[in-house]
mmCIF file of C-alpha atoms in Angstrom:
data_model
loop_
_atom_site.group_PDB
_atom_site.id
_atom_site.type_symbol
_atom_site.label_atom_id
_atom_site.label_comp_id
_atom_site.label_asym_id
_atom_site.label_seq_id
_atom_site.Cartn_x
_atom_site.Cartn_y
_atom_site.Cartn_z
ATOM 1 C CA UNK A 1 -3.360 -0.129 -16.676
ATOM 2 C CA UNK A 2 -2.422 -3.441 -15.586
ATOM 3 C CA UNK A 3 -1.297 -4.620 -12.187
ATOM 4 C CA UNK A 4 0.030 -7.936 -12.111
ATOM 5 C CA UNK A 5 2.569 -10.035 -9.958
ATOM 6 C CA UNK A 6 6.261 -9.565 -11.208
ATOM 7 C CA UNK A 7 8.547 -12.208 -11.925
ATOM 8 C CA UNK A 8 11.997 -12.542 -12.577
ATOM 9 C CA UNK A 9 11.503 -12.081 -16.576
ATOM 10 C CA UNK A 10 10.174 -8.238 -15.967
ATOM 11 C CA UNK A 11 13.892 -7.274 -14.058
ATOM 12 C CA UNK A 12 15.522 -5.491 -17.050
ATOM 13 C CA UNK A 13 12.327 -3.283 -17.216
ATOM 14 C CA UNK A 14 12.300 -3.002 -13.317
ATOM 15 C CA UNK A 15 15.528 -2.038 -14.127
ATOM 16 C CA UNK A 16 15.255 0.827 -16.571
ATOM 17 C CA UNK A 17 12.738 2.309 -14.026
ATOM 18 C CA UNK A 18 15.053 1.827 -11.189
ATOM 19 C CA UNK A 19 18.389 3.092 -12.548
ATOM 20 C CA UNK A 20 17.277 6.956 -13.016
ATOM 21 C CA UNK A 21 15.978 6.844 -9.345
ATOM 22 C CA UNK A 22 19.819 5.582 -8.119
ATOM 23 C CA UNK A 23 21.568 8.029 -10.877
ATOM 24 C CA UNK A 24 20.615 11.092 -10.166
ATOM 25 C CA UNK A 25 17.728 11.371 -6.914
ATOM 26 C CA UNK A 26 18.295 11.088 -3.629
ATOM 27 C CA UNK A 27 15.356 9.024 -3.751
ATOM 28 C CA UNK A 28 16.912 5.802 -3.062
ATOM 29 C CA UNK A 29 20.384 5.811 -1.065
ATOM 30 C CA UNK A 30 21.638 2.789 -2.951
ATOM 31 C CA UNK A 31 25.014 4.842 -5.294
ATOM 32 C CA UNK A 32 25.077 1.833 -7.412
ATOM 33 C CA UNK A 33 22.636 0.560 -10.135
ATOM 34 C CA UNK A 34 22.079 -3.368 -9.239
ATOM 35 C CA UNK A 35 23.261 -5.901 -12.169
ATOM 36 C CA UNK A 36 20.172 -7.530 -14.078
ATOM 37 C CA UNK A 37 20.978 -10.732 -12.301
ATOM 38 C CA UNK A 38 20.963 -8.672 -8.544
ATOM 39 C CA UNK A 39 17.876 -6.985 -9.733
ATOM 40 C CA UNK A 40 16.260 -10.416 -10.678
ATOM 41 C CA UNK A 41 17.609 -12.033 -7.129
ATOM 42 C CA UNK A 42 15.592 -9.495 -5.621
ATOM 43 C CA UNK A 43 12.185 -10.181 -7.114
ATOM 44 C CA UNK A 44 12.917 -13.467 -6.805
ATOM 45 C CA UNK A 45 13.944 -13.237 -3.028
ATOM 46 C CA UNK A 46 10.957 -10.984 -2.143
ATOM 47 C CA UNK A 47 8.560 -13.245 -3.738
ATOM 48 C CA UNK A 48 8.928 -15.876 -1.365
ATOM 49 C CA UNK A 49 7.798 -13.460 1.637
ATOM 50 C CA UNK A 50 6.131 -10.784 0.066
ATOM 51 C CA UNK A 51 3.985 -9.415 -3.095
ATOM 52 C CA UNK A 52 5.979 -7.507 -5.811
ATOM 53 C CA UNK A 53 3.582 -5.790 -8.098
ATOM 54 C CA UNK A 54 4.052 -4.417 -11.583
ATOM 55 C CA UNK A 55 2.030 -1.596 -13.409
ATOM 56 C CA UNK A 56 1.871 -2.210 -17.074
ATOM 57 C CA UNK A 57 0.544 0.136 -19.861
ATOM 58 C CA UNK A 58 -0.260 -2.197 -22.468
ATOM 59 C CA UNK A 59 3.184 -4.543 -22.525
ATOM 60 C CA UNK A 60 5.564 -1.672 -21.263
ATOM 61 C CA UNK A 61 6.150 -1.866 -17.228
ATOM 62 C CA UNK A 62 5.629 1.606 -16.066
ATOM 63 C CA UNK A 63 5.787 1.006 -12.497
ATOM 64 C CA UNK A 64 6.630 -1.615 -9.322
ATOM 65 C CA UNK A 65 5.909 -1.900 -5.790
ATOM 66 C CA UNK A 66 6.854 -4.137 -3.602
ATOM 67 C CA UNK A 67 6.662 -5.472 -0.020
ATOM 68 C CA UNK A 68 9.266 -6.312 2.421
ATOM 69 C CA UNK A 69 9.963 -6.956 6.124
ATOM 70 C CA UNK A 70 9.648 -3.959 8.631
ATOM 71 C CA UNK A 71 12.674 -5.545 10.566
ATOM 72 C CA UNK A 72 13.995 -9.191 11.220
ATOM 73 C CA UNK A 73 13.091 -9.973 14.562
ATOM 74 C CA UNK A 74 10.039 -12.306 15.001
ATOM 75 C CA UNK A 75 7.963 -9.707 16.993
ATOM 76 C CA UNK A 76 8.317 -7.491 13.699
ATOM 77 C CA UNK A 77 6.867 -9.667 11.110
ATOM 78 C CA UNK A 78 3.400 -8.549 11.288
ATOM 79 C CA UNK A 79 4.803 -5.296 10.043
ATOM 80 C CA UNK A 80 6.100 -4.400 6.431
ATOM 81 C CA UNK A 81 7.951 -1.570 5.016
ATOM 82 C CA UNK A 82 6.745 -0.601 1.383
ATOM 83 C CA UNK A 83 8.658 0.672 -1.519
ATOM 84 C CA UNK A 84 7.386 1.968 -4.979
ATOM 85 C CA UNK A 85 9.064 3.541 -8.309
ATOM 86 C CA UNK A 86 7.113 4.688 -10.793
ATOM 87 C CA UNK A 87 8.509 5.671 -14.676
ATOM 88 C CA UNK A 88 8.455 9.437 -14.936
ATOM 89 C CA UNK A 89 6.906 9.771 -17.649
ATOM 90 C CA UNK A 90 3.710 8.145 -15.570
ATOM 91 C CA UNK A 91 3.980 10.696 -12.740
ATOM 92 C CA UNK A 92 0.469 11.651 -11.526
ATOM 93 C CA UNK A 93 -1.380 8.973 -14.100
ATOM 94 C CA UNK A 94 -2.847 7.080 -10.953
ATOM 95 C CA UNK A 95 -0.310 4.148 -11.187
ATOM 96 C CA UNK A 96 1.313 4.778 -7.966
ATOM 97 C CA UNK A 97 -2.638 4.543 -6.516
ATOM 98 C CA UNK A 98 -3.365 1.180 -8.367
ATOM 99 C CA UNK A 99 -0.011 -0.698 -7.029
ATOM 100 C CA UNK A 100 -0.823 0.757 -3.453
ATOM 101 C CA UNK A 101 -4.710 -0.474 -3.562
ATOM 102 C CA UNK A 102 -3.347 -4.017 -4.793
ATOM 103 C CA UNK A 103 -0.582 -4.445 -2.724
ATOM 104 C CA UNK A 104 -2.132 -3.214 0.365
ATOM 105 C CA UNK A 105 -5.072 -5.630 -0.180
ATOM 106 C CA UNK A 106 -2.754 -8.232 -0.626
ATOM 107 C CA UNK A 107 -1.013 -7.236 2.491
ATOM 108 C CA UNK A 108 -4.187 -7.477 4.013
ATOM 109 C CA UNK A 109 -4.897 -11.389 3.020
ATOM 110 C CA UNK A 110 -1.736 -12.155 4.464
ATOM 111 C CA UNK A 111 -2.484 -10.448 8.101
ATOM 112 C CA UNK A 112 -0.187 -8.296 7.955
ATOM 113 C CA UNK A 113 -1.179 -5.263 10.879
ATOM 114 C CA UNK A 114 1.240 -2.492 9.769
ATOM 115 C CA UNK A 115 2.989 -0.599 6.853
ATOM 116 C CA UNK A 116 5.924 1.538 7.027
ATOM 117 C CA UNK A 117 6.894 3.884 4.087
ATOM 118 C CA UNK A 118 10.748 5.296 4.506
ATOM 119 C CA UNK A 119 10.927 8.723 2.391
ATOM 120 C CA UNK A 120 13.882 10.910 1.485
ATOM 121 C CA UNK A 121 12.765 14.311 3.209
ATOM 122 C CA UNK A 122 11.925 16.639 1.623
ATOM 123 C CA UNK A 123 10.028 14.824 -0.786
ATOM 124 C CA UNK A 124 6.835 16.113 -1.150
ATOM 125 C CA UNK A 125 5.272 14.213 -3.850
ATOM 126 C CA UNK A 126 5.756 11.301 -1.746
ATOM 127 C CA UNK A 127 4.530 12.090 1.447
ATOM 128 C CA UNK A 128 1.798 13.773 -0.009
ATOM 129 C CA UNK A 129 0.869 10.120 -2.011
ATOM 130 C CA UNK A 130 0.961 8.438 1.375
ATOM 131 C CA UNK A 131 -0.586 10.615 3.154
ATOM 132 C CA UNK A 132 -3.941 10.088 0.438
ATOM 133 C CA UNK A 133 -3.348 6.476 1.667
ATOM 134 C CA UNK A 134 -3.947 7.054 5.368
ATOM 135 C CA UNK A 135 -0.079 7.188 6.158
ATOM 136 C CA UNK A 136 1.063 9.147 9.255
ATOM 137 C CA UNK A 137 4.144 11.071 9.666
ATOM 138 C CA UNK A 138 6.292 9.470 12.567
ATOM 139 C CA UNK A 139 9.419 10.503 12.631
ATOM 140 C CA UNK A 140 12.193 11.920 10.954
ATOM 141 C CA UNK A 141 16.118 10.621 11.027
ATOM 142 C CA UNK A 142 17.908 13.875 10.540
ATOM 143 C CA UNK A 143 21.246 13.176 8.019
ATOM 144 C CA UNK A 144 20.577 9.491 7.852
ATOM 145 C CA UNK A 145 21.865 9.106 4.569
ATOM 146 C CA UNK A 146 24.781 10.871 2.586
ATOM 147 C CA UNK A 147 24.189 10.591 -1.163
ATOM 148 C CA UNK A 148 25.916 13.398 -4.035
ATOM 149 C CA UNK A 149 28.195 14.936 -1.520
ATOM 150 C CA UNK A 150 25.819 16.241 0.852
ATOM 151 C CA UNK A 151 23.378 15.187 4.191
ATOM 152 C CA UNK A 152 19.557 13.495 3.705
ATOM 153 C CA UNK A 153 16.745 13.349 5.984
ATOM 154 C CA UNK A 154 14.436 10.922 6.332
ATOM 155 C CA UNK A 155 11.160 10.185 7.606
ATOM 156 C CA UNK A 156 9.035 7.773 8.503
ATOM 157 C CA UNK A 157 5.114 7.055 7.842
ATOM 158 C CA UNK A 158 2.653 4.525 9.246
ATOM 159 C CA UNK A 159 -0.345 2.984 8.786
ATOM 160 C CA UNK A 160 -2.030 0.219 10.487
ATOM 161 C CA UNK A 161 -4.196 -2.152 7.956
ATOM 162 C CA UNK A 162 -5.113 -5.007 10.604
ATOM 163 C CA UNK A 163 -7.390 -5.203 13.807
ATOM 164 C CA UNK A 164 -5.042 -5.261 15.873
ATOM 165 C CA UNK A 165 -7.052 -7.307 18.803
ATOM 166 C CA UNK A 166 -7.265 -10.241 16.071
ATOM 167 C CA UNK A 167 -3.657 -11.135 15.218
ATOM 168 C CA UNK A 168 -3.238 -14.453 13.238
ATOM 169 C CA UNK A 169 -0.147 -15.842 11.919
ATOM 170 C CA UNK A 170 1.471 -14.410 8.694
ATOM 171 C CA UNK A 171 0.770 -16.731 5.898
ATOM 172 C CA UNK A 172 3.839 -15.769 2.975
ATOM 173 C CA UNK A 173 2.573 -14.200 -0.040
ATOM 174 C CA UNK A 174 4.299 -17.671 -2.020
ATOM 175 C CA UNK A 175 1.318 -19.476 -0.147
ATOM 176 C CA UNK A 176 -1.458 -17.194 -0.769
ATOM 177 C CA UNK A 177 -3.676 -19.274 -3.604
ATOM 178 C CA UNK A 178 -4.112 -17.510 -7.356
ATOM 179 C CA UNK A 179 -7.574 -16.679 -6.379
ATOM 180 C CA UNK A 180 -6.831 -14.512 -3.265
ATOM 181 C CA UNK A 181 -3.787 -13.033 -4.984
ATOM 182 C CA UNK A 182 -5.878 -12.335 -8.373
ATOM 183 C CA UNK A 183 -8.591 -10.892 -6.623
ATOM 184 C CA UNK A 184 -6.653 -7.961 -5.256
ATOM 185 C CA UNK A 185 -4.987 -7.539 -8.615
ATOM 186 C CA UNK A 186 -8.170 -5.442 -10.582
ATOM 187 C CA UNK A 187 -9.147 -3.140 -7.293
#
């Protein structure tokens, strides 16, 4: 397995991983499978801020994670909420646990302090995979989200990834050098 940084050229597989999740989980809230060119915006958009990893299995993408802001006010942005999709027929293969080792170390480079992971409830799989990562249950948001005619939960995990009493500025993943970035990529 290969974990790399994904670029716009990797959204149509991105994609085919994606589209089950939106079709027919609850797993994501979006109803709508993005375009190819939304999909690619997104990379492309996150990239400037924040990592967006790929898992590959020889050439075939088989799973993503990615980075993004926790919330947009400036006292926020040493926090980041995570997502992650994996192809299911790479459930419980350890791909989920090479993006997270990568992207969290990456995460690390760039100071942020704290990682958020927002997860359908129930979803045990999930919380279970971030718990293994040092994530701590929260919160819940009871019927935050509506999807297939019917009321989801969700909660909230944290973990904190910083020292807190030695906060330096964010430096954006687009400025991290190929070295720093490459050296969290084969953890």
């Amino acid at each position: 397995m290969n974990i790399k940084v994904a670029s716009i050229d990797d959204g149509a597989d991105i994609l085919n991983i994606y589209a089950p999740y939106v079709q027919s989980s609850n797993i994501t809230f979006e109803y709508d499978v993005p375009s190819l060119e939304e999909m690619q915006q997104r990379i492309a958009q996150t990239l400037c801020q924040y990592p967006y990893l790929i898992a590959k299995d020889n050439d075939r993408v088989v799973g993503y994670a990615y980075a993004s802001a926790f919330a947009s006010r400036a006292a926020y942005q040493w926090g980041s909420e995570l997502s992650i999709y994996i192809d299911s027929h790479y459930h419980g293969q350890g791909v989920g646990r090479q993006l997270y080792q990568s992207l969290l170390h990456i995460l690390k480079i760039m100071h942020i302090q704290h990682v958020y992971a927002c997860i359908t409830h129930p979803n045990i799989k999930s919380e279970k995979f971030h718990e293994a990562f040092g994530f701590q249950y929260i919160g819940c948001f009871h019927h935050a989200g509506y999807k297939f005619h019917q009321w989801h939960d969700i909660v909230w995990m944290e973990k904190t990834i910083g020292n807190e009493d030695d906060v330096q500025p964010i430096i954006p993943f687009s400025s991290l050098t190929r070295e720093q970035i490459e050296s969290c990529l084969g953890l």
